[in-house]
mmCIF file of C-alpha atoms and ligand atoms in Angstrom:
data_model
loop_
_atom_site.group_PDB
_atom_site.id
_atom_site.type_symbol
_atom_site.label_atom_id
_atom_site.label_comp_id
_atom_site.label_asym_id
_atom_site.label_seq_id
_atom_site.Cartn_x
_atom_site.Cartn_y
_atom_site.Cartn_z
ATOM 1 C CA MET H 18 0.000 0.000 0.000
ATOM 2 C CA PRO H 19 1.467 3.408 -0.872
ATOM 3 C CA GLU H 20 2.892 5.182 2.165
ATOM 4 C CA CYS H 21 2.920 8.655 0.736
ATOM 5 C CA LEU H 22 1.487 11.516 2.788
ATOM 6 C CA PHE H 23 -1.518 12.234 0.603
ATOM 7 C CA CYS H 24 -2.391 8.533 0.252
ATOM 8 C CA ARG H 25 -2.451 8.442 4.042
ATOM 9 C CA ILE H 26 -4.751 11.473 4.133
ATOM 10 C CA VAL H 27 -7.010 9.765 1.562
ATOM 11 C CA ARG H 28 -7.137 6.713 3.843
ATOM 12 C CA ARG H 29 -7.862 8.972 6.864
ATOM 13 C CA GLU H 30 -4.673 7.830 8.617
ATOM 14 C CA ILE H 31 -3.593 11.475 8.926
ATOM 15 C CA PRO H 32 -6.135 14.198 9.728
ATOM 16 C CA ALA H 33 -6.972 16.937 7.272
ATOM 17 C CA THR H 34 -9.728 19.488 6.901
ATOM 18 C CA ILE H 35 -11.665 17.938 4.040
ATOM 19 C CA VAL H 36 -13.975 20.207 2.068
ATOM 20 C CA HIS H 37 -15.006 17.803 -0.718
ATOM 21 C CA GLU H 38 -14.870 14.092 -1.392
ATOM 22 C CA ASP H 39 -16.111 11.926 -4.226
ATOM 23 C CA GLU H 40 -15.157 8.567 -5.700
ATOM 24 C CA GLN H 41 -12.045 9.870 -7.427
ATOM 25 C CA ALA H 42 -10.961 12.994 -5.592
ATOM 26 C CA LEU H 43 -10.363 14.555 -2.203
ATOM 27 C CA VAL H 44 -10.096 18.300 -1.564
ATOM 28 C CA PHE H 45 -8.642 19.520 1.714
ATOM 29 C CA LYS H 46 -7.094 22.626 3.220
ATOM 30 C CA ASP H 47 -3.381 23.162 2.765
ATOM 31 C CA ILE H 48 -1.649 23.014 6.149
ATOM 32 C CA THR H 49 0.494 26.066 5.268
ATOM 33 C CA PRO H 50 -1.909 28.351 3.404
ATOM 34 C CA GLN H 51 -0.413 30.795 0.940
ATOM 35 C CA ALA H 52 -3.695 32.656 0.388
ATOM 36 C CA PRO H 53 -6.966 33.144 2.315
ATOM 37 C CA THR H 54 -8.286 30.131 0.413
ATOM 38 C CA HIS H 55 -5.666 27.456 -0.249
ATOM 39 C CA LEU H 56 -7.043 24.020 -1.015
ATOM 40 C CA LEU H 57 -5.399 20.918 -2.451
ATOM 41 C CA VAL H 58 -7.276 18.960 -5.113
ATOM 42 C CA VAL H 59 -5.955 15.405 -4.959
ATOM 43 C CA PRO H 60 -6.785 12.240 -6.884
ATOM 44 C CA LYS H 61 -7.399 9.229 -4.657
ATOM 45 C CA LYS H 62 -5.312 7.243 -7.119
ATOM 46 C CA HIS H 63 -1.610 7.686 -6.459
ATOM 47 C CA LEU H 64 0.300 9.368 -9.268
ATOM 48 C CA ASP H 65 3.741 10.790 -8.478
ATOM 49 C CA ALA H 66 3.049 13.959 -10.473
ATOM 50 C CA LEU H 67 1.197 15.151 -13.558
ATOM 51 C CA SER H 68 4.081 13.856 -15.681
ATOM 52 C CA ALA H 69 3.413 10.362 -14.309
ATOM 53 C CA SER H 70 -0.107 10.356 -15.750
ATOM 54 C CA SER H 71 -0.944 8.439 -18.897
ATOM 55 C CA ASP H 72 -3.635 8.692 -21.543
ATOM 56 C CA GLY H 73 -5.716 6.371 -19.376
ATOM 57 C CA ASP H 74 -5.862 9.132 -16.754
ATOM 58 C CA THR H 75 -7.398 11.720 -19.082
ATOM 59 C CA ALA H 76 -10.885 11.439 -17.567
ATOM 60 C CA LEU H 77 -9.453 11.604 -14.047
ATOM 61 C CA LEU H 78 -7.469 14.753 -14.877
ATOM 62 C CA GLY H 79 -10.583 16.339 -16.333
ATOM 63 C CA HIS H 80 -12.513 15.360 -13.236
ATOM 64 C CA LEU H 81 -9.943 17.060 -11.019
ATOM 65 C CA GLN H 82 -10.278 20.310 -12.971
ATOM 66 C CA ARG H 83 -14.078 20.173 -12.876
ATOM 67 C CA THR H 84 -13.896 19.445 -9.147
ATOM 68 C CA ALA H 85 -11.653 22.471 -8.655
ATOM 69 C CA ALA H 86 -14.104 24.670 -10.554
ATOM 70 C CA LYS H 87 -17.081 23.400 -8.553
ATOM 71 C CA VAL H 88 -15.301 23.794 -5.210
ATOM 72 C CA ALA H 89 -14.189 27.311 -6.194
ATOM 73 C CA GLU H 90 -17.809 28.161 -6.911
ATOM 74 C CA ALA H 91 -18.956 26.570 -3.659
ATOM 75 C CA VAL H 92 -16.533 28.690 -1.619
ATOM 76 C CA LYS H 93 -17.501 31.749 -3.706
ATOM 77 C CA LEU H 94 -14.188 32.320 -5.463
ATOM 78 C CA SER H 95 -14.764 34.054 -8.785
ATOM 79 C CA SER H 96 -11.018 34.570 -9.300
ATOM 80 C CA PHE H 97 -8.643 31.811 -8.405
ATOM 81 C CA ARG H 98 -5.428 30.139 -9.463
ATOM 82 C CA LEU H 99 -5.139 26.389 -10.085
ATOM 83 C CA VAL H 100 -1.566 25.186 -10.256
ATOM 84 C CA THR H 101 0.455 22.010 -9.996
ATOM 85 C CA ASN H 102 4.150 21.919 -9.223
ATOM 86 C CA ASN H 103 5.687 19.122 -11.275
ATOM 87 C CA GLY H 104 9.112 18.070 -10.050
ATOM 88 C CA LYS H 105 11.494 19.421 -7.431
ATOM 89 C CA GLY H 106 12.689 22.217 -9.703
ATOM 90 C CA ALA H 107 9.119 23.513 -9.871
ATOM 91 C CA GLY H 108 8.693 23.340 -6.096
ATOM 92 C CA GLN H 109 7.004 19.956 -5.714
ATOM 93 C CA SER H 110 7.507 18.680 -2.169
ATOM 94 C CA VAL H 111 4.852 15.940 -1.949
ATOM 95 C CA ASP H 112 5.170 13.262 -4.610
ATOM 96 C CA HIS H 113 1.441 12.657 -5.078
ATOM 97 C CA LEU H 114 -0.250 14.663 -7.823
ATOM 98 C CA HIS H 115 -2.142 17.647 -6.443
ATOM 99 C CA TYR H 116 -3.481 20.938 -7.684
ATOM 100 C CA HIS H 117 -3.275 24.019 -5.506
ATOM 101 C CA LEU H 118 -6.520 26.020 -5.596
ATOM 102 C CA LEU H 119 -5.619 29.502 -4.400
ATOM 103 C CA GLY H 120 -7.798 32.563 -4.035
ATOM 104 C CA GLY H 121 -8.954 35.422 -1.880
ATOM 105 C CA ARG H 122 -6.113 37.806 -2.601
ATOM 106 C CA PRO H 123 -4.584 39.440 -5.690
ATOM 107 C CA MET H 124 -2.223 37.104 -7.547
ATOM 108 C CA GLN H 125 1.013 38.151 -9.201
ATOM 109 C CA TRP H 126 2.283 36.997 -12.571
ATOM 110 C CA PRO H 127 4.772 35.570 -13.363
ATOM 111 C CA PRO H 128 4.834 33.305 -10.288
ATOM 112 C CA GLY H 129 8.140 32.954 -8.465
HETATM 113 P P1 AMP Q 228 3.955 21.050 -3.339
HETATM 114 O O1 AMP Q 228 5.078 21.794 -2.640
HETATM 115 O O2 AMP Q 228 3.486 21.690 -4.590
HETATM 116 O O3 AMP Q 228 4.298 19.592 -3.489
HETATM 117 O O4 AMP Q 228 2.704 21.152 -2.357
HETATM 118 C C1 AMP Q 228 2.598 20.356 -1.216
HETATM 119 C C2 AMP Q 228 1.672 21.081 -0.309
HETATM 120 O O5 AMP Q 228 1.228 20.179 0.686
HETATM 121 C C3 AMP Q 228 2.304 22.267 0.427
HETATM 122 O O6 AMP Q 228 1.601 23.467 0.089
HETATM 123 C C4 AMP Q 228 2.164 21.901 1.892
HETATM 124 O O7 AMP Q 228 1.859 23.014 2.707
HETATM 125 C C5 AMP Q 228 1.029 20.913 1.859
HETATM 126 N N1 AMP Q 228 1.005 19.944 2.947
HETATM 127 C C6 AMP Q 228 2.047 19.256 3.454
HETATM 128 N N2 AMP Q 228 1.636 18.440 4.440
HETATM 129 C C7 AMP Q 228 0.282 18.621 4.552
HETATM 130 C C8 AMP Q 228 -0.721 18.068 5.391
HETATM 131 N N3 AMP Q 228 -0.436 17.143 6.333
HETATM 132 N N4 AMP Q 228 -1.990 18.491 5.241
HETATM 133 C C9 AMP Q 228 -2.284 19.421 4.316
HETATM 134 N N5 AMP Q 228 -1.383 19.979 3.486
HETATM 135 C C10 AMP Q 228 -0.116 19.586 3.599
HETATM 136 ZN ZN1 ZN Q 229 0.088 8.902 -2.791
#
């Protein structure tokens, strides 16, 4: 069984503040929020990163984006940023695919 942090959160072995759950996805609050709203959109299936996905994951990836959009609407975010850090050089620190859903403050571009 995968021992990664987010797999353990999916299995409820580690607590998290969960705001949405369905068959394929879990959305919970980031433990170190970088914005007033900072949620993590996570597939229940373990994938190391977006680059580890395959064509067979296309529906799952679409589901994660739709889930992010629905959760953003539910928490009344009209402007938000949805981002994934793929690889250490991009800032990935947890090797289980996740999308950061950030909102509630002005966002800068380009990101750091
Ligand atoms: P990344 O650096 O893109 O891999 O994002 C990993 C995110 O997971 C960071 O924003 C962390 O703050 C967050 N994180 C780490 N541990 C936990 C945890 N136990 N519960 C919720 N979020 C976490
Ligand atoms: Zn995992």
